[in-house]
Short mmCIF file of C-alpha atoms and ligand atoms in Angstrom, two decimals:
data_model
loop_
_atom_site.label_atom_id
_atom_site.label_comp_id
_atom_site.label_asym_id
_atom_site.label_seq_id
_atom_site.Cartn_x
_atom_site.Cartn_y
_atom_site.Cartn_z
CA MET H 9 0.15 -0.14 -0.09
CA SER H 10 1.55 3.54 -1.18
CA THR H 11 1.98 5.95 1.74
CA TYR H 12 2.37 9.71 1.32
CA ILE H 13 4.31 13.13 2.71
CA LEU H 14 1.67 15.48 4.09
CA ALA H 15 2.79 19.00 3.92
CA LEU H 16 1.37 21.84 5.69
CA ASP H 17 1.92 25.17 4.12
CA GLN H 18 0.70 27.83 6.47
CA GLY H 19 1.20 31.15 4.57
CA THR H 20 -0.17 34.71 5.26
CA THR H 21 -3.15 34.48 3.50
CA SER H 22 -4.08 30.97 3.65
CA SER H 23 -3.63 27.31 5.28
CA ARG H 24 -3.21 24.49 2.80
CA ALA H 25 -2.59 21.02 3.40
CA ILE H 26 -0.75 18.85 0.39
CA LEU H 27 -0.31 15.27 -0.03
CA PHE H 28 3.00 14.44 -1.71
CA ASP H 29 3.70 10.67 -3.13
CA ALA H 30 6.94 8.79 -3.43
CA ALA H 31 7.79 10.63 -6.46
CA GLY H 32 7.39 13.83 -5.12
CA GLN H 33 4.28 14.43 -7.27
CA ILE H 34 1.29 16.27 -5.59
CA VAL H 35 -1.57 13.92 -5.31
CA ALA H 36 -4.25 16.45 -4.07
CA SER H 37 -4.13 19.84 -2.18
CA ALA H 38 -6.71 21.67 -0.05
CA GLY H 39 -6.72 24.98 1.85
CA GLN H 40 -8.76 27.70 3.14
CA GLU H 41 -8.42 31.64 3.58
CA LEU H 42 -7.03 33.42 6.84
CA PRO H 43 -8.74 36.07 7.96
CA GLN H 44 -6.60 39.36 8.53
CA ILE H 45 -7.25 41.13 11.12
CA TYR H 46 -6.43 45.22 10.94
CA PRO H 47 -6.60 46.66 14.20
CA GLN H 48 -5.10 50.07 13.17
CA ALA H 49 -3.17 51.82 10.59
CA GLY H 50 -0.08 50.04 10.09
CA TRP H 51 -0.84 46.97 12.68
CA VAL H 52 -1.77 43.47 11.19
CA GLU H 53 -2.96 40.36 13.42
CA HIS H 54 -4.02 36.72 12.94
CA ASP H 55 -6.05 34.59 15.13
CA PRO H 56 -3.79 32.06 16.57
CA ASN H 57 -7.10 29.59 16.71
CA ALA H 58 -8.21 30.60 13.21
CA ILE H 59 -4.65 29.52 12.14
CA TRP H 60 -5.15 26.07 13.82
CA GLN H 61 -8.77 25.60 12.50
CA THR H 62 -7.98 26.53 9.05
CA GLN H 63 -5.00 24.30 9.05
CA ARG H 64 -6.81 21.30 10.68
CA ASP H 65 -9.33 21.83 8.38
CA SER H 66 -7.35 21.58 5.20
CA ILE H 67 -5.79 18.57 6.87
CA GLN H 68 -9.12 17.03 6.73
CA ALA H 69 -10.40 18.16 3.46
CA VAL H 70 -7.17 16.95 1.70
CA LEU H 71 -7.56 13.37 3.16
CA GLN H 72 -11.32 13.03 2.71
CA LYS H 73 -10.91 13.97 -1.04
CA THR H 74 -8.45 11.41 -1.83
CA ALA H 75 -9.70 8.93 0.76
CA VAL H 76 -6.24 8.08 2.08
CA ALA H 77 -6.17 6.81 5.48
CA PRO H 78 -4.30 8.85 7.92
CA GLU H 79 -2.35 5.60 8.61
CA ARG H 80 -0.53 5.84 5.03
CA ILE H 81 0.88 9.30 6.01
CA ALA H 82 4.46 8.61 6.67
CA ALA H 83 5.66 12.20 8.11
CA ILE H 84 4.16 15.49 8.29
CA GLY H 85 6.50 18.56 7.00
CA ILE H 86 5.71 21.95 8.33
CA THR H 87 6.26 25.17 6.29
CA ASN H 88 5.14 28.78 7.71
CA GLN H 89 5.06 32.42 7.29
CA ARG H 90 8.00 33.71 8.76
CA GLU H 91 8.75 36.01 11.88
CA THR H 92 4.97 36.09 12.81
CA SER H 93 4.82 35.94 16.69
CA LEU H 94 2.35 34.73 19.49
CA ALA H 95 2.14 33.51 22.62
CA TRP H 96 0.10 31.10 24.66
CA GLN H 97 -0.24 29.26 28.17
CA ARG H 98 2.18 26.22 27.86
CA SER H 99 -0.31 23.86 30.31
CA THR H 100 -3.38 24.54 28.75
CA GLY H 101 -2.31 25.71 25.07
CA GLU H 102 -4.67 28.77 25.58
CA PRO H 103 -3.48 31.69 22.91
CA LEU H 104 -3.20 34.73 24.55
CA GLY H 105 -4.55 37.26 22.10
CA ASN H 106 -3.60 37.63 18.54
CA ALA H 107 -0.34 36.79 16.62
CA ILE H 108 1.31 39.53 15.69
CA VAL H 109 1.94 39.28 11.97
CA TRP H 110 5.54 39.97 10.09
CA GLN H 111 3.84 42.85 8.24
CA CYS H 112 2.88 44.47 11.38
CA ARG H 113 5.07 47.96 12.12
CA ARG H 114 3.88 48.46 15.57
CA THR H 115 7.37 47.87 17.35
CA ALA H 116 9.31 50.40 14.22
CA ALA H 117 9.68 53.17 17.04
CA ARG H 118 11.21 50.43 19.46
CA CYS H 119 13.70 49.46 16.60
CA GLN H 120 14.71 53.22 15.47
CA PHE H 121 15.31 53.67 19.27
CA LEU H 122 17.57 50.30 19.04
CA ALA H 123 19.40 51.63 15.96
CA ALA H 124 19.75 55.27 17.67
CA GLN H 125 21.60 53.31 20.51
CA GLY H 126 24.00 51.76 18.02
CA LEU H 127 22.87 48.17 18.27
CA THR H 128 22.64 47.64 14.48
CA ASP H 129 26.02 46.04 13.90
CA GLU H 130 25.32 44.01 16.89
CA ILE H 131 22.18 42.78 15.84
CA ARG H 132 23.80 42.25 12.30
CA LYS H 133 26.84 40.29 13.51
CA LYS H 134 24.83 37.63 15.55
CA THR H 135 22.07 37.38 13.82
CA GLY H 136 22.34 38.25 10.30
CA LEU H 137 19.50 40.57 10.13
CA VAL H 138 19.03 44.07 9.63
CA LEU H 139 17.52 45.90 12.81
CA ASP H 140 13.91 46.24 11.52
CA ALA H 141 9.91 45.74 12.99
CA TYR H 142 9.61 42.66 10.52
CA PHE H 143 11.47 40.44 12.83
CA SER H 144 10.17 38.58 16.14
CA GLY H 145 12.02 39.72 19.12
CA PRO H 146 10.64 43.03 19.16
CA LYS H 147 7.13 41.18 18.68
CA PHE H 148 7.61 38.98 21.57
CA GLU H 149 8.93 41.65 24.00
CA TRP H 150 5.93 43.90 22.93
CA LEU H 151 3.60 41.30 23.65
CA LEU H 152 5.30 40.68 27.17
CA GLN H 153 4.84 44.56 27.73
CA ASN H 154 1.30 44.46 26.69
CA VAL H 155 -0.40 41.62 27.55
CA PRO H 156 -0.51 41.27 31.22
CA ARG H 157 -1.34 37.50 31.53
CA ALA H 158 1.76 36.65 29.47
CA ARG H 159 3.87 38.59 32.08
CA GLU H 160 2.48 36.36 34.71
CA LEU H 161 2.75 33.40 32.84
CA ALA H 162 5.93 34.14 32.50
CA ALA H 163 6.67 34.49 36.19
CA GLN H 164 5.12 30.80 36.59
CA ASN H 165 7.30 29.33 33.95
CA ASP H 166 4.16 28.56 31.81
CA LEU H 167 4.34 30.94 29.19
CA CYS H 168 5.33 29.79 25.61
CA LEU H 169 6.59 32.09 22.72
CA GLY H 170 6.97 31.11 19.50
CA THR H 171 6.66 31.47 15.59
CA VAL H 172 3.73 29.79 13.83
CA ASP H 173 5.64 26.50 13.14
CA ALA H 174 6.08 25.96 16.91
CA TRP H 175 2.29 26.81 17.35
CA LEU H 176 1.11 24.30 14.93
CA ILE H 177 3.60 21.63 16.21
CA ALA H 178 2.03 22.34 19.84
CA GLN H 179 -1.10 21.95 18.58
CA LEU H 180 -0.49 18.88 16.51
CA THR H 181 1.19 17.25 19.45
CA GLY H 182 -1.47 17.87 21.75
CA HIS H 183 0.90 20.35 23.62
CA ARG H 184 3.62 18.03 24.26
CA GLN H 185 6.44 19.84 22.34
CA HIS H 186 7.75 23.51 22.22
CA VAL H 187 9.91 23.08 19.15
CA THR H 188 11.18 25.34 16.35
CA ASP H 189 13.73 24.89 13.47
CA PRO H 190 16.96 26.91 13.08
CA THR H 191 15.68 28.54 9.44
CA ASN H 192 12.44 29.82 11.90
CA ALA H 193 14.86 30.69 14.68
CA SER H 194 16.93 32.70 12.58
CA ARG H 195 13.93 35.14 11.97
CA THR H 196 13.46 35.93 15.56
CA MET H 197 16.60 38.41 15.84
CA LEU H 198 17.22 36.46 19.33
CA TYR H 199 18.98 33.52 17.73
CA ASP H 200 22.90 33.55 17.08
CA ILE H 201 23.24 31.84 13.67
CA HIS H 202 26.92 30.91 14.53
CA ALA H 203 26.68 29.80 17.85
CA HIS H 204 23.00 27.76 17.10
CA ASP H 205 21.32 29.06 20.00
CA TRP H 206 19.36 31.58 21.57
CA ASP H 207 21.55 34.97 22.14
CA ALA H 208 21.62 35.32 25.84
CA GLY H 209 22.25 39.16 25.38
CA LEU H 210 19.62 39.49 22.90
CA LEU H 211 16.69 37.53 25.09
CA ALA H 212 17.82 40.30 27.93
CA LEU H 213 17.83 43.17 25.52
CA PHE H 214 14.22 42.23 24.63
CA GLY H 215 13.40 40.90 28.34
CA ILE H 216 12.93 37.55 27.16
CA ALA H 217 13.44 34.23 29.12
CA ARG H 218 15.09 31.47 27.35
CA GLU H 219 12.66 28.92 28.93
CA ALA H 220 9.32 30.59 27.08
CA LEU H 221 11.47 29.85 23.71
CA PRO H 222 11.06 26.51 21.68
CA GLN H 223 13.49 24.40 21.42
CA VAL H 224 15.71 24.68 18.26
CA VAL H 225 15.71 21.39 16.57
CA PRO H 226 17.20 20.01 13.11
CA SER H 227 14.55 21.31 10.49
CA SER H 228 14.83 17.03 9.11
CA GLY H 229 14.31 14.75 11.41
CA VAL H 230 11.30 13.15 13.68
CA VAL H 231 10.58 15.86 16.44
CA GLY H 232 7.03 14.37 17.98
CA HIS H 233 3.97 12.77 16.59
CA THR H 234 0.71 13.89 16.13
CA ASP H 235 -2.06 13.37 19.20
CA PRO H 236 -4.41 10.86 18.12
CA ALA H 237 -7.04 13.49 19.17
CA VAL H 238 -5.96 15.59 16.33
CA PHE H 239 -6.70 13.02 13.53
CA GLY H 240 -6.72 9.29 14.88
CA VAL H 241 -3.37 8.43 14.51
CA ALA H 242 0.33 9.43 15.73
CA VAL H 243 2.10 10.53 12.66
CA PRO H 244 5.72 11.47 12.79
CA ILE H 245 6.59 15.43 12.30
CA ALA H 246 9.56 15.42 10.48
CA GLY H 247 10.33 18.43 8.83
CA ILE H 248 10.20 22.30 9.47
CA ALA H 249 11.02 25.03 7.59
CA GLY H 250 10.17 29.10 7.22
CA ASP H 251 8.41 29.19 3.49
CA GLN H 252 11.23 30.93 1.90
CA GLN H 253 14.13 28.28 3.30
CA ALA H 254 11.33 25.25 2.32
CA ALA H 255 11.37 27.15 -1.46
CA LEU H 256 14.84 27.09 -1.54
CA PHE H 257 15.12 23.19 -0.24
CA GLY H 258 12.15 22.32 -2.66
CA GLN H 259 13.92 23.93 -5.65
CA THR H 260 16.93 21.39 -4.85
CA CYS H 261 19.30 24.36 -4.13
CA TRP H 262 21.49 22.87 -1.41
CA GLN H 263 25.18 24.14 -2.75
CA PRO H 264 26.82 27.72 -2.84
CA GLY H 265 25.71 29.46 -5.70
CA HIS H 266 22.32 27.87 -6.19
CA ALA H 267 19.74 29.99 -6.08
CA LYS H 268 15.90 30.45 -6.38
CA ASN H 269 13.53 33.31 -6.64
CA THR H 270 9.99 33.52 -5.86
CA TYR H 271 7.58 35.63 -8.16
CA GLY H 272 4.65 36.33 -6.04
CA THR H 273 3.10 39.59 -4.42
CA GLY H 274 6.96 40.48 -3.93
CA CYS H 275 10.16 38.62 -4.85
CA PHE H 276 12.32 36.75 -2.27
CA LEU H 277 15.74 35.73 -3.61
CA LEU H 278 17.84 33.11 -1.67
CA SER H 279 21.09 32.14 -2.88
CA HIS H 280 22.56 29.07 -0.91
CA THR H 281 26.19 30.02 0.84
CA GLY H 282 27.14 26.34 2.03
CA GLY H 283 28.51 25.97 5.44
CA GLN H 284 29.82 29.44 5.44
CA ALA H 285 27.49 32.14 6.80
CA LYS H 286 28.23 35.27 4.49
CA PRO H 287 28.05 38.72 6.00
CA SER H 288 26.40 41.54 4.32
CA ASP H 289 27.23 44.96 4.06
CA SER H 290 24.31 45.96 1.25
CA GLY H 291 21.37 45.01 3.01
CA LEU H 292 20.88 41.86 2.58
CA LEU H 293 20.11 39.17 5.12
CA THR H 294 22.35 36.54 6.18
CA THR H 295 20.06 33.60 7.23
CA VAL H 296 19.70 29.80 7.92
CA ALA H 297 18.88 27.75 5.07
CA ALA H 298 16.92 24.73 5.72
CA SER H 299 19.27 21.27 5.76
CA ALA H 300 18.81 17.67 6.44
CA ASP H 301 22.68 17.55 7.11
CA GLY H 302 24.59 19.83 9.08
CA PRO H 303 24.46 23.97 9.24
CA ALA H 304 23.87 25.93 5.83
CA TYR H 305 23.15 29.33 5.20
CA ALA H 306 21.79 31.52 2.70
CA LEU H 307 21.81 35.11 1.57
CA GLU H 308 18.56 36.67 0.77
CA GLY H 309 17.25 39.69 -0.83
CA SER H 310 13.93 41.03 -1.42
CA VAL H 311 11.56 43.15 -3.76
CA PHE H 312 8.78 44.47 -2.00
CA VAL H 313 6.71 44.96 -5.12
CA ALA H 314 6.67 42.31 -8.08
CA GLY H 315 3.16 40.92 -8.98
CA ALA H 316 1.75 43.64 -7.12
CA ALA H 317 2.69 45.72 -9.64
CA VAL H 318 0.51 43.72 -12.25
CA GLN H 319 -2.01 43.77 -9.40
CA TRP H 320 -1.87 47.54 -9.70
CA LEU H 321 -2.43 47.51 -13.89
CA ARG H 322 -5.07 45.39 -13.03
CA ASP H 323 -7.09 47.08 -10.12
CA LYS H 324 -5.94 50.68 -10.42
CA LEU H 325 -5.11 51.50 -13.73
CA GLY H 326 -7.63 48.85 -15.38
CA VAL H 327 -5.23 48.43 -18.40
CA ILE H 328 -5.87 44.48 -17.79
CA ALA H 329 -8.37 42.27 -16.90
CA THR H 330 -6.39 39.38 -15.49
CA ALA H 331 -2.77 39.03 -14.45
CA ALA H 332 -2.13 36.76 -17.19
CA GLU H 333 -3.41 39.42 -19.79
CA SER H 334 -0.29 41.20 -18.75
CA GLU H 335 1.55 39.14 -20.94
CA GLU H 336 -0.69 39.10 -24.41
CA LEU H 337 -0.75 42.89 -23.98
CA ALA H 338 3.05 43.20 -23.50
CA ARG H 339 3.77 41.05 -26.80
CA GLN H 340 1.80 43.45 -28.74
CA VAL H 341 4.92 45.36 -28.72
CA PRO H 342 8.43 44.41 -29.32
CA ASP H 343 9.90 46.52 -26.71
CA SER H 344 9.03 49.13 -23.88
CA GLY H 345 9.65 51.92 -26.94
CA GLY H 346 11.87 53.64 -24.09
CA VAL H 347 9.04 53.71 -21.27
CA VAL H 348 10.89 52.59 -17.85
CA VAL H 349 8.63 52.13 -14.88
CA VAL H 350 9.95 52.01 -11.27
CA PRO H 351 7.33 50.39 -9.04
CA ALA H 352 8.89 51.73 -5.99
CA PHE H 353 4.96 52.01 -4.50
CA THR H 354 6.24 51.19 -1.08
CA GLY H 355 9.99 52.61 -0.97
CA LEU H 356 12.34 50.10 -2.57
CA GLY H 357 14.10 47.15 -1.27
CA THR H 358 17.76 45.40 -1.74
CA PRO H 359 20.06 47.18 -2.27
CA TYR H 360 18.70 50.63 -1.85
CA TRP H 361 16.50 50.10 1.04
CA ASP H 362 15.15 53.67 0.29
CA PRO H 363 11.78 54.06 2.06
CA GLN H 364 11.52 57.57 0.71
CA ALA H 365 11.65 56.24 -3.33
CA ARG H 366 8.42 56.40 -5.18
CA GLY H 367 6.91 54.76 -8.25
CA THR H 368 7.59 56.47 -11.13
CA ILE H 369 7.00 56.37 -15.24
CA LEU H 370 9.94 57.73 -17.19
CA GLY H 371 10.53 58.03 -21.06
CA LEU H 372 6.98 58.54 -22.05
CA THR H 373 6.14 59.97 -25.35
CA LEU H 374 3.20 61.07 -27.12
CA GLY H 375 3.59 57.46 -28.86
CA SER H 376 3.64 55.31 -25.70
CA THR H 377 0.69 53.20 -25.59
CA LYS H 378 -0.82 51.14 -22.51
CA ALA H 379 1.24 47.86 -24.04
CA HIS H 380 4.50 49.92 -23.54
CA VAL H 381 3.56 50.53 -20.08
CA VAL H 382 2.85 47.21 -19.09
CA ARG H 383 5.50 45.68 -20.97
CA ALA H 384 7.45 48.30 -18.94
CA THR H 385 6.03 46.87 -15.77
CA LEU H 386 7.03 43.32 -16.40
CA GLU H 387 10.73 44.44 -16.97
CA ALA H 388 10.36 46.32 -13.93
CA ILE H 389 10.42 43.02 -11.93
CA VAL H 390 13.34 41.31 -13.65
CA LEU H 391 15.07 44.40 -13.10
CA GLN H 392 14.92 44.53 -9.90
CA THR H 393 15.70 40.87 -9.24
CA ARG H 394 18.56 41.87 -11.31
CA ASP H 395 19.50 44.34 -8.69
CA VAL H 396 19.34 41.64 -6.09
CA VAL H 397 21.43 39.15 -7.97
CA GLU H 398 24.16 41.85 -8.57
CA THR H 399 24.64 42.45 -4.73
CA MET H 400 24.80 38.66 -4.27
CA GLN H 401 27.27 38.27 -6.69
CA GLN H 402 29.41 40.84 -5.05
CA GLU H 403 28.99 39.95 -1.77
CA SER H 404 29.20 36.25 -2.23
CA GLY H 405 31.70 36.22 -4.77
CA VAL H 406 30.02 33.56 -6.53
CA ALA H 407 28.82 33.84 -9.79
CA LEU H 408 25.11 32.29 -10.32
CA ARG H 409 24.84 29.89 -13.12
CA GLU H 410 21.38 29.61 -13.02
CA LEU H 411 18.37 30.92 -11.37
CA ARG H 412 15.71 28.44 -10.48
CA ALA H 413 11.84 30.35 -10.26
CA ASP H 414 8.73 29.62 -8.63
CA GLY H 415 5.67 31.69 -7.66
CA GLY H 416 2.24 32.80 -9.36
CA ALA H 417 4.01 34.91 -11.74
CA VAL H 418 6.24 32.45 -13.49
CA ALA H 419 3.11 31.60 -15.56
CA ASN H 420 3.98 34.54 -17.58
CA ALA H 421 6.58 33.36 -20.30
CA LEU H 422 7.61 36.78 -21.70
CA LEU H 423 8.47 37.53 -17.68
CA MET H 424 10.71 34.70 -17.46
CA GLN H 425 12.61 34.87 -20.91
CA THR H 426 12.99 38.67 -20.21
CA GLN H 427 14.88 37.59 -16.86
CA ALA H 428 16.94 35.22 -18.19
CA ASP H 429 17.51 37.64 -21.23
CA LEU H 430 18.43 40.74 -18.63
CA LEU H 431 20.54 38.25 -16.05
CA GLY H 432 22.63 36.55 -18.68
CA ILE H 433 22.29 33.41 -16.91
CA PRO H 434 19.34 30.48 -17.95
CA VAL H 435 15.88 30.67 -15.42
CA VAL H 436 14.72 27.30 -14.81
CA VAL H 437 10.74 26.24 -14.08
CA PRO H 438 10.45 23.15 -12.12
CA THR H 439 7.40 20.77 -12.99
CA VAL H 440 5.94 20.93 -8.94
CA THR H 441 5.95 24.85 -8.66
CA GLU H 442 4.79 24.28 -5.37
CA THR H 443 8.57 24.78 -4.19
CA THR H 444 7.38 25.79 -0.31
CA ALA H 445 5.18 22.68 0.46
CA LEU H 446 7.43 20.15 -1.77
CA GLY H 447 10.36 21.57 0.31
CA ALA H 448 8.92 20.70 3.51
CA ALA H 449 7.75 17.46 2.26
CA TYR H 450 11.47 16.50 1.38
CA LEU H 451 12.55 17.87 4.90
CA ALA H 452 9.86 15.57 6.17
CA GLY H 453 10.55 12.42 4.20
CA LEU H 454 14.44 12.59 4.69
CA GLY H 455 13.59 12.52 8.40
CA VAL H 456 12.02 9.83 8.40
CA GLY H 457 13.66 7.37 5.48
CA PHE H 458 10.56 8.04 3.24
CA TRP H 459 13.42 8.77 0.37
CA PRO H 460 16.99 7.39 1.37
CA ASP H 461 18.89 10.38 0.65
CA ALA H 462 19.06 13.77 -1.25
CA GLU H 463 20.26 12.60 -4.46
CA THR H 464 17.03 10.39 -4.98
CA ILE H 465 15.09 13.72 -4.58
CA ALA H 466 17.49 15.45 -6.58
CA ALA H 467 16.49 12.89 -9.38
CA GLN H 468 13.27 13.18 -9.19
CA TRP H 469 13.06 16.96 -9.71
CA ARG H 470 12.19 17.81 -13.38
CA VAL H 471 12.47 20.87 -14.98
CA ALA H 472 9.06 22.42 -16.75
CA ARG H 473 10.76 24.90 -18.70
CA ARG H 474 14.41 26.77 -19.46
CA TYR H 475 14.52 29.92 -20.64
CA GLU H 476 17.77 30.60 -22.08
CA PRO H 477 19.43 34.28 -22.66
CA GLN H 478 18.57 35.28 -25.89
CA ILE H 479 20.29 39.00 -26.41
CA SER H 480 23.80 40.23 -26.51
CA ALA H 481 25.77 41.11 -23.43
CA ASP H 482 25.85 44.67 -24.98
CA GLU H 483 22.14 45.33 -24.88
CA ARG H 484 21.92 43.46 -21.89
CA ASP H 485 23.99 46.17 -20.19
CA ALA H 486 22.73 48.89 -21.92
CA ARG H 487 18.99 48.04 -20.58
CA TYR H 488 20.43 47.94 -17.14
CA ALA H 489 22.35 51.11 -17.01
CA THR H 490 18.75 52.99 -18.60
CA TRP H 491 17.29 51.00 -15.37
CA GLN H 492 19.69 52.37 -13.09
CA ARG H 493 19.17 55.95 -14.16
CA ALA H 494 15.57 55.49 -13.62
CA VAL H 495 15.71 54.30 -10.23
CA ALA H 496 18.14 57.45 -9.29
CA ARG H 497 15.04 59.35 -10.25
CA ALA H 498 12.78 57.76 -8.19
CA ARG H 499 14.80 57.84 -5.33
CA ALA H 500 14.33 60.13 -2.44
CA TRP H 501 11.20 61.42 -3.55
CA ALA H 502 8.69 61.38 -0.81
CA THR H 503 9.35 64.15 2.23
CA ALA H 504 7.64 62.45 4.64
P1 LIG O 14 1.75 35.67 -3.23
O1 LIG O 14 2.44 34.08 -2.72
O2 LIG O 14 2.80 36.73 -2.71
O3 LIG O 14 0.36 35.65 -2.71
P2 LIG O 14 1.64 34.01 -5.50
O4 LIG O 14 2.85 33.50 -5.90
O5 LIG O 14 0.33 33.47 -5.51
O6 LIG O 14 1.90 35.16 -4.53
O7 LIG O 14 1.31 34.79 -7.01
C1 LIG O 14 0.01 35.82 -7.31
C2 LIG O 14 0.97 37.08 -7.72
O8 LIG O 14 1.33 36.89 -9.22
C3 LIG O 14 -0.06 38.32 -7.86
O9 LIG O 14 0.66 39.33 -7.52
C4 LIG O 14 -0.34 38.69 -9.45
O10 LIG O 14 -0.19 39.62 -9.87
C5 LIG O 14 1.32 37.77 -9.90
N1 LIG O 14 0.55 36.91 -11.34
C6 LIG O 14 0.01 35.72 -11.18
N2 LIG O 14 -0.04 35.54 -12.77
C7 LIG O 14 0.53 36.29 -13.31
C8 LIG O 14 0.86 36.82 -14.62
N3 LIG O 14 0.69 35.63 -15.87
N4 LIG O 14 1.87 37.42 -15.29
C9 LIG O 14 2.46 38.18 -14.30
N5 LIG O 14 2.09 38.31 -13.20
C10 LIG O 14 1.21 37.38 -12.57
#
């Protein structure tokens, strides 16, 4: 009787459960939307019970749909939205208020204060992170300072603080385990990525007791079993990784210089750096990569607005009716006709880190059409990615040989071809584009011996489409130089 790996993909906007077979193919998936809570401007929360309930319901839905008995699940792998932080009572599993979502800016002033105290370098050295409200440490501190019950329980050693992976594992195991993996720990701003442990100095800085934090366990390997009350049987939980690191693993990027880019709302580009943590001076994050055998690291760069620019064309300009139409319309013109779009709607990320940059359209003439603007918008996604790749290559000293792509926008063949053209390296799209869930499944499957070794997995991984560069190096350089001139004009625009 065949057995399966169940991947749980708990994302920002949905919880999904995906069943993989021994060939690493998707058998079926089910998901539910997760409601977003916006208590005030700049604040974003999730209800911890809703996180668990949507996740549990999607597990049940996928099992029902496929009529697979839970006994046939060899292991569970978990991947999750990163940095989102919550607190619960250890003895009862009762959540203490809502989870603070990664996007929430409530701790921005605290982070600015710490930066003014000169802590940026120390934090970067220990954690690989920039001092920003994005990460968990200040969110945990906020919970301790603003939820009186959290303080009481901390005093009684009955408090759990954790990211979403730890919360799901606590629920799945009937509150027997309080664990996280190094990829999630590396996003808390409390974890020393070189010493592989919570950092006493940072715990003291944010007033967090080590006892409240989860134990850090490997990303691959059995960490506990599901409580039979959850879905009838005790299934091993054997894989954990934050979403972007899971995607890097699911793309089989396991060697220095292997990189993947996820084309979703924004872009997240991670490049494996092997067993070496590479520090960054240009705003890349140094982060722990998921691994089934010993410490591994990656550099991470982010583009804030990628697919979101296509949504803007659709919803705000109304020049396309669907995201897919962006390709059709852009193909009506041979090039952007000199139009350059810099979609700095929310500032610019790597390597500029310029919150004052704003969206800009340059090079318009009376001959410019909406097709030119749409084509220039797709090119902007590609050119922002080139900015990240340039930065990574400079910092890591390793030239990328190809870029593996995933995320919703890889459906756009023009976008992918333009990416290959403007990077000058092949862009590869795999057959399974659910790489986040696939990475969690791989980690879990390796953890229980469902797959004997990484080579077996690498041999299963299939390319759906490979885009080779088709323009000259001169043209590539000229177009990139034009982009850089446009970025310079978009920068430092907003005055507040
Ligand atoms: P997320 O996980 O960030 O929600 P997805 O991976 O689901 O994102 O991808 C959705 C994004 O991809 C949207 O921003 C959408 O505009 C963009 N997108 C989807 N299909 C296309 C397409 N064919 N061409 C360009 N962009 C697309």
